[in-house]
């Protein structure tokens, strides 16, 4: 069902069983859960799907090793179960990640860890070999029945420095264990959405839309693209807006009945670095390390670059977060601590991003001690309005189980049974995922007429969903884009099939062009041409969209138009070199 059909249906009947507010990964998850049970459900997202915190995660799919010292054993257990499910259900985007932990002491952190576990201190401290060994032993114990990945192992100082000679020589030894990473979290979010929409015509979703209370249990839906306002009458509202929960509640309740604040999020910022020596030195591993102040930091190879992060800073307005200069300095300082010989030039930082962790309200002086678990709080309807089920907390890794919990609470209120369990349900391009990816790509090439290289690229990018995209590409005249790994019809397919309304939807979330530093000004202009032609935008609307995107890229992600323009020349140099060598 497209946007026009959804709006037409709401004009005919404003009544829905459940309105899910928020199209981040948790909102998409509860929408999917409800839609697959046959519930009449509408998802409303004020911006684009997965454009907030769900686009700003550390790209880790993990149990949360450090949560053990907070005593959050049930969260770690649940996270490890969900991690392993994602490895099975989304193998095209989620993969094992060997993780190395540099260790600088033997007994350090034990006493502080015990009193921190007991809640007697909030201060972070360095963790020694015994503390880390204990945590990894618990990790192995919690996954012993599934055993999808190897158990942890310790390396001596000499063995550690032989494998990673650039590490700080002050280390005593290291430990290696396995977690996982997600390559395209925003694309996986779109697959969750599409799986929900497959539940039937009663499942509908709108990005770039908002709702507000008008009194008497009624609401008004605003279409952010046309400015149109429609009546809306939900029986239940699920507030899945993450860091925006309190802001959303302010629009759902009239001024005299607004609830107390529920959320107290913290900001995490990350850098994407284009330094081949650093990438190669990591040897496919994540380095999970403590900075000198005891805070956990990470760096690992990410789509040909290196991801480094993160910070943990309280914020009041989630809509304005960006990676500030002092955060950038902190992240680079942490990198210099663990790898003292590595120097990062400013131009090697090709992208930066920041998001708000949706944590429950807390006055804890140390943000690392705020619980990372998730739960639901129900605010009973006021002024004749429906109950509002607020999703509080949540890690990206546990989106499926959190969505399941929230959906079951809504189903109970509606008096409806659960018909489908999603625990073992593959997602998108993870369906019928082959063991022989090369053979699958060869068959796709033979059936569509696309080159083997193109078919392999599509498979790597979309998993088995590549078949539908390849068929769309082959069905009409096509031409390559300035970035040769993309073509005009591939982008057109994403625009038509994945609710693309703005250029940033396409270049920041439906593709990984921006985050990998591979977006040039020429590619930006060419992609905008495809989008503008499909939407029928006049020249003035196209110019407005161009300005909007370049401003967003500069202010939120540290990428100036001059940088994009310089990449035109870099890509031209690469093409000329390739032509000469050919």
XYZ file of C-alpha atoms in Angstrom:
582
model
C 0.000 0.000 0.000
C 1.501 3.323 -1.048
C 1.242 6.700 0.688
C -1.753 7.902 -1.347
C -3.708 4.726 -0.618
C -2.925 4.988 3.079
C -4.116 8.587 3.292
C -7.229 7.810 1.214
C -8.102 4.991 3.604
C -7.751 7.256 6.641
C -10.008 9.849 5.013
C -12.699 7.188 4.603
C -12.305 5.874 8.158
C -10.158 7.485 10.860
C -10.487 4.513 13.219
C -7.514 2.184 13.821
C -6.902 -0.365 16.544
C -3.312 0.683 17.234
C -1.303 3.728 16.232
C 2.437 3.192 16.660
C 4.202 6.508 17.020
C 7.854 6.372 15.972
C 9.522 4.612 13.056
C 12.839 3.743 14.656
C 13.844 0.116 15.012
C 11.668 -0.470 18.106
C 8.615 1.174 16.558
C 9.108 -0.816 13.369
C 9.430 -3.980 15.434
C 6.183 -3.541 17.380
C 4.452 -2.524 14.136
C 5.662 -5.732 12.489
C 4.581 -7.847 15.451
C 1.070 -6.385 15.462
C 0.664 -6.380 11.677
C 1.577 -10.058 11.403
C -1.152 -10.856 13.953
C -3.718 -9.210 11.673
C -4.166 -6.100 13.824
C -5.401 -2.897 12.170
C -2.244 -0.896 12.859
C -0.905 2.442 11.609
C 2.733 3.492 12.022
C 3.425 7.232 12.069
C 7.000 8.589 11.863
C 7.721 12.321 11.930
C 10.842 12.064 9.755
C 12.177 9.065 7.849
C 12.265 5.497 9.076
C 15.381 4.776 11.159
C 16.572 8.365 10.862
C 17.105 9.049 14.571
C 18.970 6.919 17.107
C 18.379 3.825 14.949
C 20.755 5.299 12.357
C 23.359 6.299 14.946
C 24.160 3.051 16.717
C 27.686 1.697 17.072
C 26.812 -0.964 14.461
C 27.309 -3.629 17.141
C 24.914 -6.528 17.736
C 26.025 -7.666 21.155
C 25.109 -8.996 24.553
C 26.540 -6.017 26.419
C 29.599 -7.356 28.216
C 29.945 -4.254 30.374
C 26.311 -4.490 31.571
C 27.300 -7.469 33.703
C 28.969 -5.228 36.266
C 25.672 -3.327 36.582
C 24.040 -6.644 37.488
C 21.869 -6.642 34.333
C 22.214 -10.392 33.795
C 18.746 -10.877 32.335
C 19.398 -8.133 29.777
C 22.695 -9.708 28.737
C 21.053 -13.130 28.451
C 18.199 -11.733 26.348
C 20.619 -9.739 24.198
C 22.769 -12.779 23.473
C 19.694 -14.794 22.483
C 18.535 -12.013 20.154
C 22.053 -11.578 18.764
C 22.121 -15.224 17.781
C 18.654 -14.961 16.238
C 19.820 -12.052 14.091
C 22.829 -14.071 12.974
C 20.391 -16.710 11.723
C 17.535 -14.504 10.501
C 19.538 -11.699 8.885
C 22.840 -13.264 7.736
C 23.061 -10.787 4.850
C 23.545 -7.880 7.284
C 24.578 -9.391 10.632
C 27.849 -11.298 10.947
C 30.221 -12.514 13.673
C 32.812 -10.013 14.889
C 35.945 -11.226 16.684
C 36.594 -8.733 19.454
C 39.928 -8.090 21.159
C 40.094 -6.561 24.643
C 43.478 -5.030 25.560
C 44.197 -5.574 29.267
C 46.495 -3.288 31.253
C 46.388 -4.937 34.668
C 45.675 -8.149 36.558
C 43.662 -7.258 39.648
C 42.585 -3.721 38.752
C 38.864 -3.070 38.793
C 37.991 -5.942 41.119
C 37.275 -3.960 44.270
C 35.656 -1.111 42.381
C 33.638 -3.558 40.286
C 32.259 -5.262 43.389
C 31.153 -2.040 45.064
C 29.810 -0.746 41.753
C 27.828 -3.979 41.352
C 26.452 -3.421 44.855
C 25.517 0.152 43.928
C 27.995 1.753 46.350
C 29.889 3.770 43.737
C 29.166 5.251 40.318
C 32.726 5.852 39.181
C 34.114 3.927 36.204
C 37.462 2.238 36.679
C 39.962 0.231 34.682
C 39.213 -3.495 34.448
C 41.986 -6.024 34.939
C 42.466 -9.545 33.607
C 40.555 -11.279 36.396
C 37.503 -9.013 36.052
C 37.482 -9.436 32.270
C 38.044 -13.200 32.523
C 35.057 -13.456 34.865
C 32.822 -11.461 32.528
C 33.815 -13.490 29.467
C 33.253 -16.708 31.390
C 29.679 -15.592 32.082
C 29.314 -14.677 28.396
C 30.382 -18.180 27.352
C 28.105 -19.775 29.943
C 25.062 -17.852 28.697
C 25.646 -19.054 25.103
C 26.792 -22.592 25.902
C 23.659 -24.285 24.510
C 23.771 -22.515 21.129
C 27.542 -22.305 20.670
C 27.312 -20.425 17.368
C 30.730 -18.865 17.892
C 34.018 -19.863 19.549
C 34.618 -19.447 23.270
C 36.855 -16.647 24.463
C 40.610 -16.983 24.680
C 43.460 -15.086 26.323
C 46.731 -14.025 24.709
C 49.994 -13.185 26.417
C 51.550 -9.759 26.017
C 54.027 -10.990 23.423
C 51.359 -12.850 21.417
C 49.096 -9.800 21.550
C 51.777 -7.410 20.304
C 52.818 -9.890 17.623
C 49.265 -9.844 16.231
C 48.601 -6.118 16.836
C 52.032 -4.437 17.059
C 50.481 -0.947 17.082
C 48.726 -1.519 20.434
C 49.853 0.438 23.481
C 52.972 -1.479 24.701
C 51.865 -1.000 28.319
C 49.359 -3.851 27.948
C 49.739 -6.987 30.046
C 47.763 -9.305 27.748
C 44.513 -9.428 25.801
C 41.312 -11.424 25.526
C 39.410 -12.281 22.362
C 35.722 -13.159 22.253
C 32.991 -13.069 19.613
C 30.017 -10.772 19.253
C 28.453 -9.519 16.018
C 28.043 -6.401 13.895
C 25.379 -5.065 11.540
C 26.496 -3.628 8.221
C 23.310 -1.792 7.136
C 21.042 -1.200 10.174
C 18.831 1.297 8.339
C 18.227 -1.183 5.529
C 17.405 -3.893 8.060
C 14.868 -1.477 9.543
C 13.232 -1.119 6.122
C 13.055 -4.921 5.895
C 11.311 -5.058 9.285
C 8.826 -2.487 7.964
C 8.223 -4.390 4.735
C 7.689 -7.630 6.627
C 5.040 -5.889 8.703
C 3.359 -4.462 5.612
C 3.201 -7.996 4.200
C 0.714 -8.792 6.958
C -2.158 -7.360 4.915
C -4.004 -4.190 3.968
C -4.808 -3.496 7.614
C -1.087 -2.691 8.131
C -0.225 0.859 7.071
C 2.737 3.166 7.613
C 3.574 6.815 6.992
C 6.868 8.615 7.291
C 6.982 12.412 7.470
C 3.762 12.601 9.483
C 2.800 13.562 13.057
C -0.235 13.350 15.328
C -1.574 15.586 18.099
C -4.443 15.431 20.571
C -7.545 17.512 19.835
C -9.561 16.454 22.890
C -12.263 13.915 23.607
C -10.065 10.967 22.665
C -9.563 12.278 19.152
C -6.373 13.132 17.318
C -5.291 14.951 14.212
C -2.761 13.470 11.796
C -0.615 15.944 9.856
C 0.926 14.929 6.544
C 4.329 16.616 6.584
C 4.649 16.475 2.797
C 1.360 18.102 1.770
C 0.332 19.873 4.969
C -3.013 18.063 4.976
C -4.659 17.301 8.336
C -6.856 14.227 8.897
C -8.874 12.942 11.844
C -7.518 9.860 13.648
C -9.208 7.683 16.293
C -6.928 4.930 17.683
C -7.971 2.494 20.387
C -4.390 2.244 21.654
C -1.296 4.352 21.038
C 2.188 2.887 21.302
C 4.750 5.618 21.942
C 7.929 4.161 20.422
C 9.732 7.434 19.841
C 12.819 6.589 21.913
C 14.593 9.742 23.064
C 11.505 11.709 21.988
C 9.056 9.848 24.298
C 8.381 12.834 26.550
C 8.172 15.243 23.615
C 5.699 12.919 21.903
C 3.645 12.563 25.070
C 3.325 16.346 25.169
C 1.520 16.168 21.824
C -0.630 13.202 22.871
C -2.001 14.769 26.054
C -3.622 18.130 26.521
C -1.590 20.659 28.496
C -3.375 20.094 31.819
C -2.892 16.312 31.802
C 0.659 15.725 30.621
C 2.613 12.971 32.430
C 5.923 13.249 34.272
C 9.117 12.803 32.205
C 9.992 9.180 31.480
C 13.147 9.508 29.399
C 16.684 10.638 30.183
C 18.781 9.814 27.149
C 22.499 10.207 26.562
C 24.316 11.089 23.365
C 26.796 8.789 21.656
C 28.988 10.115 18.841
C 31.103 8.188 16.343
C 33.658 8.862 13.620
C 34.202 7.034 10.328
C 37.886 7.099 9.384
C 39.451 6.364 6.014
C 42.913 5.130 6.995
C 43.866 1.885 5.198
C 46.815 1.220 7.529
C 44.535 1.385 10.571
C 41.899 -0.780 8.881
C 44.430 -3.434 7.857
C 46.109 -3.416 11.266
C 42.829 -4.444 12.909
C 42.897 -7.696 10.925
C 39.098 -7.961 10.900
C 38.795 -7.533 14.680
C 37.057 -5.000 16.828
C 39.203 -3.474 19.554
C 37.002 -3.067 22.626
C 39.051 -0.920 24.946
C 38.974 1.373 27.930
C 40.095 4.938 27.602
C 42.268 6.373 30.360
C 39.160 7.557 32.217
C 37.722 4.011 32.285
C 35.015 4.586 29.673
C 34.502 1.895 27.048
C 35.419 2.734 23.440
C 35.406 0.688 20.251
C 36.997 0.614 16.834
C 36.495 -1.918 14.073
C 36.578 -2.254 10.267
C 33.338 -0.995 8.753
C 32.572 -1.297 5.025
C 36.160 -0.581 4.017
C 36.688 2.175 6.591
C 37.084 2.199 10.398
C 34.354 3.093 12.889
C 35.527 4.654 16.179
C 33.378 5.687 19.133
C 31.775 6.642 21.329
C 30.805 9.271 23.876
C 28.119 9.161 26.583
C 26.742 12.627 27.336
C 23.391 13.695 28.759
C 21.178 15.671 26.385
C 17.866 17.476 26.691
C 16.872 17.880 23.037
C 17.416 14.741 20.921
C 16.542 16.631 17.751
C 19.669 18.789 17.775
C 22.411 16.308 18.606
C 25.573 16.212 16.542
C 29.181 15.247 17.121
C 30.755 18.347 18.662
C 34.427 19.311 18.425
C 35.199 18.232 21.994
C 33.651 14.813 21.376
C 35.693 14.424 18.226
C 38.816 15.303 20.218
C 37.869 12.804 22.938
C 37.398 9.977 20.450
C 40.715 10.733 18.738
C 42.451 10.958 22.119
C 41.082 7.546 23.074
C 42.363 6.153 19.779
C 45.793 7.668 20.426
C 45.826 6.016 23.844
C 45.173 2.476 22.641
C 47.174 2.866 19.382
C 49.811 5.499 20.197
C 51.609 5.239 16.852
C 48.516 5.916 14.730
C 47.956 9.480 13.552
C 44.645 10.509 12.017
C 44.621 13.507 9.692
C 41.462 15.680 9.703
C 40.687 14.821 6.076
C 40.674 11.103 6.966
C 37.493 11.610 9.025
C 35.006 11.109 6.209
C 31.774 11.033 8.248
C 30.545 11.530 11.781
C 27.246 10.803 13.445
C 25.543 11.129 16.784
C 22.397 9.679 18.321
C 20.523 9.548 21.618
C 20.341 6.344 23.620
C 16.709 5.966 24.802
C 17.453 5.459 28.504
C 14.953 5.765 31.357
C 14.943 8.967 33.410
C 17.742 8.842 35.985
C 19.694 11.197 38.240
C 22.754 8.941 38.279
C 25.934 11.006 38.118
C 27.658 8.401 35.929
C 25.751 7.782 32.702
C 27.254 4.311 32.303
C 25.302 3.196 35.364
C 21.884 4.082 33.913
C 20.089 0.774 33.208
C 20.127 -0.350 29.572
C 17.151 -2.697 29.943
C 13.759 -2.046 28.379
C 10.217 -1.995 29.705
C 6.789 -0.549 28.935
C 4.851 2.004 30.946
C 1.141 2.410 30.269
C -0.377 5.858 30.689
C -4.105 5.437 30.973
C -6.251 7.541 28.691
C -7.300 10.986 29.880
C -10.083 13.228 28.622
C -11.655 10.180 27.007
C -8.459 9.280 25.180
C -6.949 5.818 24.607
C -4.167 4.323 26.731
C -0.628 5.221 25.682
C 1.874 2.386 25.934
C 5.343 3.958 26.238
C 8.370 1.899 25.217
C 11.231 2.919 27.522
C 14.880 2.006 26.977
C 15.983 -0.704 24.619
C 19.132 -1.712 22.745
C 19.210 -2.125 18.995
C 20.125 -5.779 19.463
C 16.900 -6.540 21.340
C 14.481 -4.780 19.000
C 12.601 -7.989 18.153
C 12.010 -9.101 21.739
C 11.114 -5.561 22.844
C 8.637 -5.291 19.977
C 7.200 -8.667 20.950
C 6.766 -7.569 24.583
C 5.022 -4.339 23.591
C 2.814 -6.031 21.003
C 1.696 -8.662 23.498
C 0.652 -5.931 25.923
C -1.364 -4.259 23.151
C -2.897 -7.572 22.062
C -3.949 -8.233 25.640
C -5.697 -4.845 25.782
C -7.429 -5.578 22.479
C -8.420 -9.095 23.544
C -6.698 -10.612 20.498
C -4.496 -13.733 20.319
C -0.977 -13.999 18.970
C -0.981 -15.967 15.699
C 2.641 -15.730 14.538
C 5.941 -15.998 16.425
C 8.790 -13.994 14.858
C 11.664 -15.570 16.798
C 12.774 -17.706 13.864
C 11.313 -15.642 11.030
C 13.984 -14.548 8.494
C 14.122 -10.918 7.469
C 14.245 -9.540 3.917
C 17.359 -10.617 2.099
C 18.046 -13.225 4.777
C 15.230 -15.429 3.464
C 16.494 -18.567 1.693
C 20.013 -17.306 2.203
C 22.416 -19.573 0.310
C 25.585 -21.157 1.617
C 27.158 -20.550 -1.784
C 26.784 -16.831 -2.402
C 28.961 -16.923 -5.518
C 26.769 -19.616 -7.063
C 23.639 -17.641 -6.219
C 25.081 -14.550 -7.914
C 25.995 -16.589 -11.012
C 22.414 -17.834 -11.263
C 21.089 -14.288 -10.836
C 23.393 -13.057 -13.573
C 22.261 -15.816 -15.936
C 18.552 -15.198 -15.289
C 18.627 -11.396 -15.614
C 21.410 -10.716 -18.086
C 23.279 -8.515 -15.605
C 27.025 -8.984 -15.424
C 28.348 -11.397 -12.814
C 30.123 -8.527 -11.061
C 26.888 -6.521 -10.887
C 24.910 -9.508 -9.614
C 27.525 -10.174 -6.922
C 27.422 -6.517 -5.841
C 23.651 -6.588 -5.541
C 23.766 -9.823 -3.531
C 26.341 -8.337 -1.147
C 24.170 -5.232 -0.784
C 20.680 -6.760 -0.443
C 21.041 -10.497 0.191
C 18.396 -12.550 -1.609
C 16.272 -9.413 -2.062
C 18.769 -8.670 -4.821
C 16.628 -10.829 -7.123
C 13.715 -8.361 -7.166
C 16.020 -5.376 -7.588
C 17.923 -7.108 -10.404
C 14.663 -7.885 -12.209
C 13.629 -4.234 -11.907
C 16.998 -3.085 -13.259
C 16.812 -5.498 -16.191
C 13.252 -4.447 -17.104
C 14.152 -1.066 -18.593
C 16.887 1.145 -20.000
C 19.573 1.872 -17.436
C 22.753 3.886 -17.151
C 25.621 3.956 -14.655
C 25.931 6.642 -12.004
C 29.099 8.627 -11.137
C 29.663 5.985 -8.468
C 30.052 2.988 -10.811
C 28.723 0.456 -8.287
C 25.254 2.016 -8.640
C 22.950 2.568 -11.598
C 19.978 4.857 -12.163
C 17.399 2.047 -12.108
C 18.737 0.639 -8.849
C 18.172 4.017 -7.192
C 14.792 4.319 -8.892
C 13.777 0.935 -7.460
C 14.689 2.104 -3.946
C 12.747 5.339 -4.421
C 9.596 3.585 -5.621
C 9.621 0.625 -3.252
C 11.041 2.031 -0.010
C 9.136 5.261 0.727
C 11.962 7.615 -0.256
C 10.721 11.212 0.054
C 13.958 13.192 0.472
C 17.503 12.929 -0.817
C 18.892 12.049 2.607
C 16.510 9.072 2.764
C 18.264 7.720 -0.303
C 21.903 8.664 0.310
C 22.114 8.311 4.093
C 19.797 5.365 4.808
C 18.717 3.322 1.762
C 22.354 3.243 0.642
C 25.645 3.424 2.551
C 27.186 6.004 0.214
C 27.430 8.838 2.733
C 28.591 6.928 5.802
C 31.393 5.193 3.893
C 32.742 8.467 2.532
C 32.069 7.361 -1.048
C 29.522 10.065 -1.802
C 30.781 12.701 -4.231
C 29.110 15.892 -5.391
C 28.618 14.387 -8.845
C 26.882 11.351 -7.329
C 24.742 13.638 -5.176
C 23.616 15.615 -8.212
C 22.939 12.481 -10.256
C 20.913 10.856 -7.476
C 18.952 14.086 -7.045
C 18.181 14.069 -10.771
C 16.691 10.574 -10.486
C 14.660 11.532 -7.406
C 13.434 14.836 -8.855
C 12.365 13.185 -12.119
C 10.443 10.473 -10.260
C 8.710 13.002 -7.986
C 8.060 15.490 -10.780
C 9.827 18.310 -8.947
C 10.322 21.631 -10.755
C 13.740 23.322 -10.778
C 12.999 25.407 -7.681
C 11.954 22.332 -5.639
C 15.072 20.504 -6.801
C 17.281 23.406 -5.708
C 15.540 23.481 -2.317
C 16.157 19.764 -1.844
C 19.812 20.143 -2.800
C 20.298 22.911 -0.236
C 18.447 20.905 2.421
C 20.644 17.854 1.925
C 23.977 19.688 1.770
C 23.116 21.638 4.914
C 22.209 18.426 6.755
C 25.397 16.731 5.599
C 27.544 19.661 6.719
C 25.886 20.402 10.064
C 25.131 16.861 11.266
C 27.839 14.779 9.641
C 30.806 17.108 9.164
C 30.910 16.748 5.367
C 31.118 20.034 3.461
C 30.186 20.608 -0.179
C 33.869 21.288 -0.888
C 34.699 17.805 0.418
C 32.111 16.234 -1.864
C 33.482 18.218 -4.801
C 37.030 17.053 -4.064
C 35.809 13.461 -4.195
C 34.761 14.065 -7.820
C 38.428 14.545 -8.653
C 39.486 11.527 -6.590
C 37.020 9.291 -8.401
C 38.138 10.684 -11.761
C 41.747 9.861 -10.873
C 40.742 6.308 -9.943
C 38.838 5.863 -13.203
C 41.748 7.203 -15.291
C 44.220 4.927 -13.519
C 41.944 1.952 -14.069
C 41.572 2.826 -17.754
C 45.340 3.114 -18.236
C 46.036 -0.157 -16.406
C 43.333 -1.895 -18.459
